[in-house]
mmCIF file of C-alpha atoms in Angstrom:
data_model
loop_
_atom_site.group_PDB
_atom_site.id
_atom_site.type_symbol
_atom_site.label_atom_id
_atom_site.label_comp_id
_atom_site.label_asym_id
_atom_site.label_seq_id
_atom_site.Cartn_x
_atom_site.Cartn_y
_atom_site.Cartn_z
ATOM 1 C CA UNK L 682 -15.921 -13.175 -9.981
ATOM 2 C CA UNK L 683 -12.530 -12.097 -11.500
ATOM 3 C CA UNK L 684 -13.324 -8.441 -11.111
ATOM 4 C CA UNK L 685 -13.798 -9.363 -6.946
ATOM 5 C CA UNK L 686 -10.545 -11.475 -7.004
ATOM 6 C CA UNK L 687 -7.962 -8.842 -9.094
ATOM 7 C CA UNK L 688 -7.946 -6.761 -5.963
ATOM 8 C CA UNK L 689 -6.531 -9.650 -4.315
ATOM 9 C CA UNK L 690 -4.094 -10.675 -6.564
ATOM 10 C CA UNK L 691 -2.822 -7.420 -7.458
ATOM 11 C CA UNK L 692 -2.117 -6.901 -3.829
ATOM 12 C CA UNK L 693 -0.393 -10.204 -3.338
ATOM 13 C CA UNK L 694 2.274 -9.157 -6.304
ATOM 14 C CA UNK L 695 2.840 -5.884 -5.177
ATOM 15 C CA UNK L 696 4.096 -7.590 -1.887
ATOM 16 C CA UNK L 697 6.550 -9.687 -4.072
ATOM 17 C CA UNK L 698 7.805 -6.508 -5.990
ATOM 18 C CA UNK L 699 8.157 -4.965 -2.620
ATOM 19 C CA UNK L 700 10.379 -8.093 -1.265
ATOM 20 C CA UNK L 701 12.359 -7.749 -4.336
ATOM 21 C CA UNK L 702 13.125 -4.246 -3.905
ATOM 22 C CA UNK L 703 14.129 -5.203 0.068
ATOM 23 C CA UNK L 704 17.116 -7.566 -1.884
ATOM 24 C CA UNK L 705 18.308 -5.435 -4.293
ATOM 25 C CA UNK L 706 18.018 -1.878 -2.073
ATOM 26 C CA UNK L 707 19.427 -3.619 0.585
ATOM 27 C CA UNK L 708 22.798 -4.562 -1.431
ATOM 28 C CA UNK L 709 22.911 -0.999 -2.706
ATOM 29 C CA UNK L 710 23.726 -0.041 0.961
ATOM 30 C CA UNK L 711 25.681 -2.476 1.266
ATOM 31 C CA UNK L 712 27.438 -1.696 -1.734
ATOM 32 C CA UNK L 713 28.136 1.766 -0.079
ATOM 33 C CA UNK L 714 25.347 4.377 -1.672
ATOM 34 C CA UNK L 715 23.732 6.570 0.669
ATOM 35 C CA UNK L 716 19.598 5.886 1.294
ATOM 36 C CA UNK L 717 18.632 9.476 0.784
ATOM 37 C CA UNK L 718 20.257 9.477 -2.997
ATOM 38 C CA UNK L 719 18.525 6.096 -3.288
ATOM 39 C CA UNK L 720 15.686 7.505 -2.617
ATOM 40 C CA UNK L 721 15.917 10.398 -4.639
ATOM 41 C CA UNK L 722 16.299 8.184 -7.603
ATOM 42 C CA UNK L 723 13.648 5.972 -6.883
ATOM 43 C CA UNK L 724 11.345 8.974 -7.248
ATOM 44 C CA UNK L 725 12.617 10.336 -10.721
ATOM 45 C CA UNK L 726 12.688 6.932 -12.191
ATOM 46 C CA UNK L 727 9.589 6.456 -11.254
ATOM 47 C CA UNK L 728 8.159 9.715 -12.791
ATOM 48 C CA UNK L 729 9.735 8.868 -16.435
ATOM 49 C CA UNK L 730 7.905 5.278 -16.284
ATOM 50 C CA UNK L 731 4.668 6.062 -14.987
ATOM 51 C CA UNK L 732 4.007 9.900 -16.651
ATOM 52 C CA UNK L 733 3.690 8.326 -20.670
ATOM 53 C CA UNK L 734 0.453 6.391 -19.191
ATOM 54 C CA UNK L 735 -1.208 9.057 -17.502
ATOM 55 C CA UNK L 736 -0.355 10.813 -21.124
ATOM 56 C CA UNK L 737 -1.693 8.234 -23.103
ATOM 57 C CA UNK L 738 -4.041 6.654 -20.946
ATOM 58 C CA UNK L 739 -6.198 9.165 -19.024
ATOM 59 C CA UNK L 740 -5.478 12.526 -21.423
ATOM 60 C CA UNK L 741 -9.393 12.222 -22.585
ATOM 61 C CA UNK L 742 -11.035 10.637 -19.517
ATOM 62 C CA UNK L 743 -8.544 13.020 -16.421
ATOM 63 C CA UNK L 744 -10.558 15.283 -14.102
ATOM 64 C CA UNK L 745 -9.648 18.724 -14.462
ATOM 65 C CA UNK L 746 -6.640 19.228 -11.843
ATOM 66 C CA UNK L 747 -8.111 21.986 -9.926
ATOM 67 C CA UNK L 748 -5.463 23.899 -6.649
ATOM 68 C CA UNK L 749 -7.312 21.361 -4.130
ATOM 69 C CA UNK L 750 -6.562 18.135 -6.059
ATOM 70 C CA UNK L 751 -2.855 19.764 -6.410
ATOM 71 C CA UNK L 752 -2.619 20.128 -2.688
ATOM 72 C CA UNK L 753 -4.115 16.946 -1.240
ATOM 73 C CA UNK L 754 -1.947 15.451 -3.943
ATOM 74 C CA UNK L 755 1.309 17.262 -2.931
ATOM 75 C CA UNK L 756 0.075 16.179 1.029
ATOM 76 C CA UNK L 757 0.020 12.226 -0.348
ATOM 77 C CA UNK L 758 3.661 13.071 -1.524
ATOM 78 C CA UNK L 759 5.002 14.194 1.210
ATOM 79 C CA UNK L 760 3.833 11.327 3.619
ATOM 80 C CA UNK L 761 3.627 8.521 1.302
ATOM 81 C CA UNK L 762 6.861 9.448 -0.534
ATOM 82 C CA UNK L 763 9.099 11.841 0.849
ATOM 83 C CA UNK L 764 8.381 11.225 4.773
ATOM 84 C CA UNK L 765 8.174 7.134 4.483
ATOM 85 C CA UNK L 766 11.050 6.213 2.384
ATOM 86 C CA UNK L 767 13.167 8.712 3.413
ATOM 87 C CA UNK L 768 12.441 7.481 7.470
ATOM 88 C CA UNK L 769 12.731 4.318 6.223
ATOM 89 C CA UNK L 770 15.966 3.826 4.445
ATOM 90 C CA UNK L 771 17.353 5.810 7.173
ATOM 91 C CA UNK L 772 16.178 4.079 9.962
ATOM 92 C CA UNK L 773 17.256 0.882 8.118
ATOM 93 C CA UNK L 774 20.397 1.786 7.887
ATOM 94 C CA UNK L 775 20.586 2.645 11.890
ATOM 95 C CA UNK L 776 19.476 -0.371 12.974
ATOM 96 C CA UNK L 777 18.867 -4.184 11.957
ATOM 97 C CA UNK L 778 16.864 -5.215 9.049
ATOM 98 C CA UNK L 779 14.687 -7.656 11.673
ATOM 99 C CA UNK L 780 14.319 -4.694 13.327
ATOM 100 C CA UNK L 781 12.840 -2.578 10.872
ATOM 101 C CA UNK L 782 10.337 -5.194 9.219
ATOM 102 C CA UNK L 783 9.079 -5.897 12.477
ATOM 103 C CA UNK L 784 8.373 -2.608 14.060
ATOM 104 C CA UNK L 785 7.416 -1.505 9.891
ATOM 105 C CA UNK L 786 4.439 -3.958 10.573
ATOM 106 C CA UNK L 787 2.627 -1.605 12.991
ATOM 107 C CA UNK L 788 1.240 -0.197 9.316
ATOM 108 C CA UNK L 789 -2.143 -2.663 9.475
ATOM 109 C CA UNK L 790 -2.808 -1.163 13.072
ATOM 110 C CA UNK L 791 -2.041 2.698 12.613
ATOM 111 C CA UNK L 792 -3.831 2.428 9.115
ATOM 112 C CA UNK L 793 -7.055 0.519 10.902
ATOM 113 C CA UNK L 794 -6.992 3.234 13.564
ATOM 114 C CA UNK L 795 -6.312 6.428 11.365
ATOM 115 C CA UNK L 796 -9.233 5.002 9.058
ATOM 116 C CA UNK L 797 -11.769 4.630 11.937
ATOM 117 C CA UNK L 798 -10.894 7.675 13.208
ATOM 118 C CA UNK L 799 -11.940 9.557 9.670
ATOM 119 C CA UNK L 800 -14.545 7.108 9.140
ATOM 120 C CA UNK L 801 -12.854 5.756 5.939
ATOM 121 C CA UNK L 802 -13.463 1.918 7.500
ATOM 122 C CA UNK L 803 -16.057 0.781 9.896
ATOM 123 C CA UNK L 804 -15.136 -1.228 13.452
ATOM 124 C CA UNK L 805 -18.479 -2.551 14.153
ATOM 125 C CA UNK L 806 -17.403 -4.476 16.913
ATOM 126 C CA UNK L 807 -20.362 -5.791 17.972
ATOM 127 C CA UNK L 808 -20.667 -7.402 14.027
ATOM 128 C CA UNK L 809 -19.083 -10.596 13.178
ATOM 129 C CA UNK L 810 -17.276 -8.537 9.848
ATOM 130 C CA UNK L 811 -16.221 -6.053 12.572
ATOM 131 C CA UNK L 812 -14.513 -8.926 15.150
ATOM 132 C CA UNK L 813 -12.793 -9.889 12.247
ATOM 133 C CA UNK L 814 -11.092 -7.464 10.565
ATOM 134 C CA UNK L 815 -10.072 -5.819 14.470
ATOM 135 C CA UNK L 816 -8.901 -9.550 15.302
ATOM 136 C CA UNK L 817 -7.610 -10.304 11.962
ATOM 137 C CA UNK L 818 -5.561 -6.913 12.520
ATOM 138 C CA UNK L 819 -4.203 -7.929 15.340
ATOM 139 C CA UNK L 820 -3.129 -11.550 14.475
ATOM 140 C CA UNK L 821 -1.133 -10.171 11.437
ATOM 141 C CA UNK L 822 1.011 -7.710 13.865
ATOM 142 C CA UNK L 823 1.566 -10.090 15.933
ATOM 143 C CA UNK L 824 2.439 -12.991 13.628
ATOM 144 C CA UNK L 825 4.952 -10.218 12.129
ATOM 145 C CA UNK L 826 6.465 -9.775 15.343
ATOM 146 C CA UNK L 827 6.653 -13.214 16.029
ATOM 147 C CA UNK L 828 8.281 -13.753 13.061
ATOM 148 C CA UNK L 829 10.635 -10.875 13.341
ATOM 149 C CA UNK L 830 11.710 -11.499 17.143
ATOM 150 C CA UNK L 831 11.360 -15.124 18.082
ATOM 151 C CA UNK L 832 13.426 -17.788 15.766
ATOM 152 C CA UNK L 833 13.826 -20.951 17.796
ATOM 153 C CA UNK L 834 14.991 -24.307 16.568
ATOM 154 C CA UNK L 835 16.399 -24.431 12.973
ATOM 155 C CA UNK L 836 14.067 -26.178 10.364
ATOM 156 C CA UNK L 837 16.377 -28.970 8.523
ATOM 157 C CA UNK L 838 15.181 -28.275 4.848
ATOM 158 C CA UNK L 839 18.729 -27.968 3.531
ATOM 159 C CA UNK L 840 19.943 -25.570 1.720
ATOM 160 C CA UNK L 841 19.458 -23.817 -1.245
ATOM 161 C CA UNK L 842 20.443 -24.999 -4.707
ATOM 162 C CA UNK L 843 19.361 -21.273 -6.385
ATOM 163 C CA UNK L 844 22.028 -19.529 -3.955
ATOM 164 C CA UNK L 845 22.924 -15.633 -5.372
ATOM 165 C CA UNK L 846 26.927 -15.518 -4.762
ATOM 166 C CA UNK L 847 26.892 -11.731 -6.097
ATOM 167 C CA UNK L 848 25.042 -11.252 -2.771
ATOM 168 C CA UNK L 849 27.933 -12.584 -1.205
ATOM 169 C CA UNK L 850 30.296 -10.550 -3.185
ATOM 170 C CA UNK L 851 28.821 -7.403 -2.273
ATOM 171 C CA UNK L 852 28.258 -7.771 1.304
ATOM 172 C CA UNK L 853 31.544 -8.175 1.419
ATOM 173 C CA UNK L 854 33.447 -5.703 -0.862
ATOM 174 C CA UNK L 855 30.877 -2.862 0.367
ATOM 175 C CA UNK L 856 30.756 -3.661 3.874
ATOM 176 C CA UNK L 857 32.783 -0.685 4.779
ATOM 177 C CA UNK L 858 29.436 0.968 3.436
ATOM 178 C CA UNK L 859 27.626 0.583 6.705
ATOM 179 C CA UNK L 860 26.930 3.130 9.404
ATOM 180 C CA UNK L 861 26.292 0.971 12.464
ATOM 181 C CA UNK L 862 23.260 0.748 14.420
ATOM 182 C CA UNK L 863 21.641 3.235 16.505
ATOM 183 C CA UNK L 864 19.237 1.526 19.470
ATOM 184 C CA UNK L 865 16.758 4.912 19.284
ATOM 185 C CA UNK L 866 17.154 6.681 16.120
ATOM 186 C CA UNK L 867 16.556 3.582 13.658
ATOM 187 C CA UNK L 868 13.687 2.351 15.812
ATOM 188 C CA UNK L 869 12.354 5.610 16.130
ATOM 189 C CA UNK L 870 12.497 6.539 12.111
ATOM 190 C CA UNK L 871 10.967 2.991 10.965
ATOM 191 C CA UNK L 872 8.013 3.635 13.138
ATOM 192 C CA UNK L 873 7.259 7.645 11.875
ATOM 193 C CA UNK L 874 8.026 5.537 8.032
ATOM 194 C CA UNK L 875 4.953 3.396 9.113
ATOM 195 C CA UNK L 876 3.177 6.040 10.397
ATOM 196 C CA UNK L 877 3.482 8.205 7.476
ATOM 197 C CA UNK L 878 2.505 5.724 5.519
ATOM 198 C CA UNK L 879 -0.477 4.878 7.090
ATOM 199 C CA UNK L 880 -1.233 8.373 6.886
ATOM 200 C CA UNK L 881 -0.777 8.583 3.245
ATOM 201 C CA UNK L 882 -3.643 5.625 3.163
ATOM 202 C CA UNK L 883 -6.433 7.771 4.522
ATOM 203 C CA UNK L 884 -5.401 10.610 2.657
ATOM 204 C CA UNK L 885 -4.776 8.644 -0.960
ATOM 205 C CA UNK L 886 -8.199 7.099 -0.214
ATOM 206 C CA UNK L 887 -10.363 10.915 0.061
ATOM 207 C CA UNK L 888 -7.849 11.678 -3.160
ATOM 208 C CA UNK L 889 -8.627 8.877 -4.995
ATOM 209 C CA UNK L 890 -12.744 9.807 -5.171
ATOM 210 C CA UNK L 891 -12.069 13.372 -5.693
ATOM 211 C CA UNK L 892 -9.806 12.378 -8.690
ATOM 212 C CA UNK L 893 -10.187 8.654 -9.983
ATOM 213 C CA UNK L 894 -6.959 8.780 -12.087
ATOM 214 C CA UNK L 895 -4.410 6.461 -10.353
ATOM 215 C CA UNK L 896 -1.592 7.462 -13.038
ATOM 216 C CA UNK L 897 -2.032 11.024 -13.183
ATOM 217 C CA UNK L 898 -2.318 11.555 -9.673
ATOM 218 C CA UNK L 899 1.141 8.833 -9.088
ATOM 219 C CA UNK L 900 2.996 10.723 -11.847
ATOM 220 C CA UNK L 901 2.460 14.075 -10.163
ATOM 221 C CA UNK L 902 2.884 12.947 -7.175
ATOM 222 C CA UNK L 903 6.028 10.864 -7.942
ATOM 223 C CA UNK L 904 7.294 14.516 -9.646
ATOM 224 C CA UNK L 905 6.724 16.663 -6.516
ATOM 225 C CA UNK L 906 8.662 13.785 -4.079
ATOM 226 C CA UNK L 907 11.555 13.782 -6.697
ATOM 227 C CA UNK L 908 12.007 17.523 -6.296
ATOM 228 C CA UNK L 909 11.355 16.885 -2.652
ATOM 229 C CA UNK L 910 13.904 13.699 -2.042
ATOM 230 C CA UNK L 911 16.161 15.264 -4.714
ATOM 231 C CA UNK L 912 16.871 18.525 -2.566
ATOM 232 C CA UNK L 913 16.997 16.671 1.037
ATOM 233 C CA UNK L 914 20.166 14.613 -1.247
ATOM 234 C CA UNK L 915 22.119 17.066 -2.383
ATOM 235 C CA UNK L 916 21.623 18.925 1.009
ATOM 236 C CA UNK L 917 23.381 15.945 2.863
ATOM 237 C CA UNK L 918 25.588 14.356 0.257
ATOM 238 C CA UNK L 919 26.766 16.811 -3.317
ATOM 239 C CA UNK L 920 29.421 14.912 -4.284
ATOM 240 C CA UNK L 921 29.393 13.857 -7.809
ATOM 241 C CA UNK L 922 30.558 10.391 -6.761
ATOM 242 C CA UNK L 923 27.885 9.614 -4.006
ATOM 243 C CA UNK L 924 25.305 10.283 -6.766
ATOM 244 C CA UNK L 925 27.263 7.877 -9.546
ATOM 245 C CA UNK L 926 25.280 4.873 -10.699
ATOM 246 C CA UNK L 927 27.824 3.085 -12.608
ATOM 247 C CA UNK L 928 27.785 0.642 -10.112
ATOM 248 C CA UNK L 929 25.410 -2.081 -11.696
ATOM 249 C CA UNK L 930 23.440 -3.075 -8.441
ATOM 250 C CA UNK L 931 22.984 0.574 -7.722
ATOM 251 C CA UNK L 932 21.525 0.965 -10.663
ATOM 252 C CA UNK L 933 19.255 -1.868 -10.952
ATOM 253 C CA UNK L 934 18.259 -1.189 -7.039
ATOM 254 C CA UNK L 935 17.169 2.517 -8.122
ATOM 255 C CA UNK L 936 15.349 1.431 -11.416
ATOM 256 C CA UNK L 937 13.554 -1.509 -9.960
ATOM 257 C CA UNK L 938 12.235 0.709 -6.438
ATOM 258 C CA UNK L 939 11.507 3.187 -8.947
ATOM 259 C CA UNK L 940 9.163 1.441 -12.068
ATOM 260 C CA UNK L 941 8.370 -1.438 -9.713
ATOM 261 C CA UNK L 942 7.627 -0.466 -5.989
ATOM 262 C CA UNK L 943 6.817 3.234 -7.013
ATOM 263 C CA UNK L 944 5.450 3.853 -10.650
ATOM 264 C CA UNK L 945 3.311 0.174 -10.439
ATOM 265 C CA UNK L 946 2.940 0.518 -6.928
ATOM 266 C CA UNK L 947 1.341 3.593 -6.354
ATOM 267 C CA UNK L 948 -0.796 2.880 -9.311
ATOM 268 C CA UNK L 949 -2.592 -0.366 -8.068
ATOM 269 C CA UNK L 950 -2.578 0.917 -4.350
ATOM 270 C CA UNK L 951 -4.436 3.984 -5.718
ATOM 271 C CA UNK L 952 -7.281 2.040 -7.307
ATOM 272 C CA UNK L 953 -7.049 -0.995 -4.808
ATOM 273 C CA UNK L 954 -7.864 1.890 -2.460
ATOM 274 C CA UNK L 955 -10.938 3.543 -4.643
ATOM 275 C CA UNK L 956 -12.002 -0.195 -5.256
ATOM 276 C CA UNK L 957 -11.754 -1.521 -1.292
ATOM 277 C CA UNK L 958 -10.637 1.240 1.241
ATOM 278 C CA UNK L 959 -7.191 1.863 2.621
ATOM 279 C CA UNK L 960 -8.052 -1.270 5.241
ATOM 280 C CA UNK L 961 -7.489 -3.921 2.563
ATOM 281 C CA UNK L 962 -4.469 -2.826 0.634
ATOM 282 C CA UNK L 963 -2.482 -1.786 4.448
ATOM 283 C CA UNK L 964 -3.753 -5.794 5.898
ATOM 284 C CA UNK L 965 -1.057 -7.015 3.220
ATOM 285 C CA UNK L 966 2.198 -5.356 4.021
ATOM 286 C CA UNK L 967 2.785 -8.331 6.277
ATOM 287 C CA UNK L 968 3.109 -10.865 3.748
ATOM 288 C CA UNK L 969 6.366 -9.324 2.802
ATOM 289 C CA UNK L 970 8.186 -10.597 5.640
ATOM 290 C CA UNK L 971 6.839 -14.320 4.510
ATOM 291 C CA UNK L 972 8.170 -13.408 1.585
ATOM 292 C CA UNK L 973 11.688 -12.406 2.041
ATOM 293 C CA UNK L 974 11.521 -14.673 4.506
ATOM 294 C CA UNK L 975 11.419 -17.738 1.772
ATOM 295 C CA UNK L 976 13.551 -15.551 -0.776
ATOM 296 C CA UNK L 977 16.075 -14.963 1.654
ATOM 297 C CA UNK L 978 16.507 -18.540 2.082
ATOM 298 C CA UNK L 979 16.622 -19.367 -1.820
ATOM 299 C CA UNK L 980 18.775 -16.310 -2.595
ATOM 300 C CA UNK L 981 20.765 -15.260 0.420
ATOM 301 C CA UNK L 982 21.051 -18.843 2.421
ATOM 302 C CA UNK L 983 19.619 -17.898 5.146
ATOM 303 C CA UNK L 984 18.198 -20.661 7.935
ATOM 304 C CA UNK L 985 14.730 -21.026 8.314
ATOM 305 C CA UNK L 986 13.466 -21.149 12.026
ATOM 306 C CA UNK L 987 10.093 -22.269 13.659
ATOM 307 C CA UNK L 988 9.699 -18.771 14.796
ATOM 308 C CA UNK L 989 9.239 -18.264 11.190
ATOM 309 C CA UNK L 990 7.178 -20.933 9.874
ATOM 310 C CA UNK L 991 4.543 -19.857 12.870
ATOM 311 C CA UNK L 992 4.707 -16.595 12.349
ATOM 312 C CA UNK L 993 4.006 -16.846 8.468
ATOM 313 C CA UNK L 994 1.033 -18.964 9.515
ATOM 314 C CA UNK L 995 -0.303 -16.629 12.129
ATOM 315 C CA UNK L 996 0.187 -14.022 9.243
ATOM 316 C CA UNK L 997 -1.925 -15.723 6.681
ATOM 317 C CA UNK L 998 -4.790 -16.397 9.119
ATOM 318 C CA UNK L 999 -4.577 -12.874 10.309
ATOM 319 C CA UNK L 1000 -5.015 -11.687 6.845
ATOM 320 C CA UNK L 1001 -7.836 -13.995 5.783
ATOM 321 C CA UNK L 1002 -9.662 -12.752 8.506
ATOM 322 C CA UNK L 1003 -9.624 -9.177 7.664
ATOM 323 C CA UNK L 1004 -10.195 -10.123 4.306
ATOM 324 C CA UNK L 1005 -13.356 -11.958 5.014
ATOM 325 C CA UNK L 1006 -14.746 -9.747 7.379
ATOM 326 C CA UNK L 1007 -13.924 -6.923 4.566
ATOM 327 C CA UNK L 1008 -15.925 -9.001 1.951
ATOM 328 C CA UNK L 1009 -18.966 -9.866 4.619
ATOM 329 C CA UNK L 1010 -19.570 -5.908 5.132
ATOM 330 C CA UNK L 1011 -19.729 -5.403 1.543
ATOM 331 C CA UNK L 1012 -21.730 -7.843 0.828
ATOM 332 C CA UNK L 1013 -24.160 -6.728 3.803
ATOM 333 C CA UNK L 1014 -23.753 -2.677 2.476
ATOM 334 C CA UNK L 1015 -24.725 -4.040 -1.100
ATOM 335 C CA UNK L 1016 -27.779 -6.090 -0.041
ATOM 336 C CA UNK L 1017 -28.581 -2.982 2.281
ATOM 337 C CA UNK L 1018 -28.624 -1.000 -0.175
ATOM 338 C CA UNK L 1019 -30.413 -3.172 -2.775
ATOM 339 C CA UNK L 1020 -33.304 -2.932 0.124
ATOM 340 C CA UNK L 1021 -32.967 1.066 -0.040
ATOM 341 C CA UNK L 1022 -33.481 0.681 -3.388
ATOM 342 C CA UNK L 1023 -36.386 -1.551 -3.229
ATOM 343 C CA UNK L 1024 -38.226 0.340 -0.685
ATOM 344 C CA UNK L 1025 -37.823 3.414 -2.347
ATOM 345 C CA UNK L 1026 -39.309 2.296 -5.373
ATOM 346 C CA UNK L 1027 -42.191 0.810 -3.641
ATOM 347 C CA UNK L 1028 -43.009 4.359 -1.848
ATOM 348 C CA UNK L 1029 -42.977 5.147 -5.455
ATOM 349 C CA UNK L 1030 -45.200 3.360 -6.760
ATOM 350 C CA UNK L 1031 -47.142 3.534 -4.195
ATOM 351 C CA UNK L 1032 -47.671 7.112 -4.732
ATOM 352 C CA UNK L 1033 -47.710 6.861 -8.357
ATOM 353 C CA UNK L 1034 -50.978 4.542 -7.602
ATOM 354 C CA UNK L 1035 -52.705 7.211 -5.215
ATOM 355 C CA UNK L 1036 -51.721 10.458 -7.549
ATOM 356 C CA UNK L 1037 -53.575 8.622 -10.332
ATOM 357 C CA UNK L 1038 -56.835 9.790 -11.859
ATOM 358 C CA UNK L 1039 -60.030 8.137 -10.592
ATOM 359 C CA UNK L 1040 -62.280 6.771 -13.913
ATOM 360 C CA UNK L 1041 -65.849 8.447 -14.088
ATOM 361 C CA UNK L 1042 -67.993 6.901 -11.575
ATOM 362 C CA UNK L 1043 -65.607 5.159 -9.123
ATOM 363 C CA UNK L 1044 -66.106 6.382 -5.602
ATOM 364 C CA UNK L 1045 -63.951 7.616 -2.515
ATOM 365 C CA UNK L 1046 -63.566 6.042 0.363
ATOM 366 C CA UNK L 1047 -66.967 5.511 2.127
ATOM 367 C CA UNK L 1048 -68.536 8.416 1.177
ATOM 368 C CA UNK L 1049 -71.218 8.291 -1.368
ATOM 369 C CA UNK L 1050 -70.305 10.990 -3.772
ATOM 370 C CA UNK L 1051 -68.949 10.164 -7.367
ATOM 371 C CA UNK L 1052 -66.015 11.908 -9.192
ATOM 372 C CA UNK L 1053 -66.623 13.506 -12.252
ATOM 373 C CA UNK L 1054 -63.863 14.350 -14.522
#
């Protein structure tokens, strides 16, 4: 029962470390670092916190890391890594933050689609599991959108009494940081971020059964997208200064995205994925706008609207949807295949019974002639 519900749970927190990282990345811009040298440092923290596992953990029981397992796992690094944060942070930083959750919610769909398409996940349409997890799919998006695009009336809950006034500090002494908005390019990035990462899904899911080692395979992976990110950095910004960190929130932005949504991340989403399919782990990212939604309004004082509250609902029942459906095919694939197993050994015995020897005397069939051994 717990080992069926740690999936769950583990999923759940990684949304909260993700929300986290939304807060504390999001005042680093604001503060006036540049996303790409974010990024960049989010990827070599994240290699010095996760490699002493993999060393101590998996150094007897690690697969032998043959060229292929190298190459599918520099391919996971370059879309799951490289290609979606780097997208992303830019594309936040050209458009609004509503913006960018909202269209970054597309990743349930694309991942459903890409995983049907390489028959990592079944539809089954005409199956009640199947309805589900295509309606359940479906719900989420659009509760995200909802949430993202529609506010309405303001809910009268009051305000906060656990307000963060450094937020409020930085905003404004950094606010010179920002770029502006731009109505394609932002757009346009935060949808090839979700794309990529739904990408890196179906292709963490093959990696993760030709080499069950979640922190070997993050730590190498991590290493290659820090060379990667570090490079695209210096390329657009090599001024000592842009890459200082003795700003505290820039530090504690790059640490945190780095152990947190990267090291621990990539970790539990690799053997969430070996455990459950890419399906499950994508049908959570909406939860993170519910979220920041409520941590936004504790932290950052921000209203809560109706638009919100229905969305978060629609969101919820979205999710349980897939999930069920996700638990109902398992549960009909493991009886099925208790009944393959049963049948099998029934042909078995079966011929175990007819390849036996006959005792002296007995007779075949209806014909009147005795064996004689």
């Amino acid at each position: 029962m717990l080992a069926d519900f740690m999936p769950f749970l583990a999923n759940v927190l990684l949304q909260v470390g993700f929300a986290g990282m939304n807060i504390t990345s999001k005042l680093a811009l604001e503060s006036g670092m540049k996303p790409l040298i974010l990024v960049a440092y989010r990827q070599i923290f994240a290699t010095l916190a996760i490699a002493p596992f993999a060393f101590f953990f998996e150094r007897k029981t690690r697969p032998k890391i043959t060229m292929p397992i190298l190459f599918q796992i520099f391919l996971c690094s370059a879309t799951g890594a490289t290609a979606n944060q780097v997208f992303y942070f830019v594309g936040l930083e050209n458009t609004t933050a509503t913006v960018a959750c909202a269209l970054n919610n597309v990743l349930p769909a694309a991942t459903f689609v890409l995983a049907a398409l390489f028959r990592q996940e079944a539809v089954g349409i005409n199956k009640a599991s199947g309805l589900a997890k295509v309606l359940g799919t479906l719900i989420c998006v659009g509760g995200a959108m909802l949430l993202s695009f529609y506010h309405g009336d303001v809910i009268g809950i009051g305000e906060s009494e656990i307000h963060w006034h450094y937020a409020d500090k930085m905003s404004s002494n950094g606010s010179s940081g920002a770029t502006g908005s731009n109505f394609f390019l932002g757009p346009f990035l935060v949808m090839a971020s979700a794309m990529a990462w739904a990408i890196w899904f179906i292709l963490q899911g093959k990696t993760s059964k030709n080499f069950p080692a979640p922190y070997t395979c993050t730590t190498i992976m991590c290493f290659m997208a820090s060379i990667e990110c570090t490079i695209i950095g210096i390329f657009t910004d090599h001024k000592s200064s842009a890459w200082s960190l003795s700003s505290p929130i820039r530090l504690v932005a790059a640490l945190y995205a780095g152990i947190v949504c990267n090291a621990i991340a990539f970790s539990v989403m690799s053997w969430s994925i070996q455990k459950r399919g890419p399906l499950y782990v994508s049908v959570f990212s909406p939860l993170l706008l519910v979220i920041v939604a409520i941590l936004s309004w504790a932290l950052l004082s921000e209203k809560l609207y109706v638009g919100t509250v229905v969305g978060s609902l629609l969101i919820v029942a979205g999710l349980y949807a897939v999930l069920w459906g996700k638990d109902k095919e398992m549960k009909g694939n493991g009886k099925g295949e208790e009944e393959k197993v049963a049948g099998d050994r029934n042909i078995h015995n079966d011929l175990e019974l007819q390849l036996q020897p006959l005792p002296k005397g007995s007779q075949l069939g209806g014909g009147g002639g005795t064996v004689v051994n």
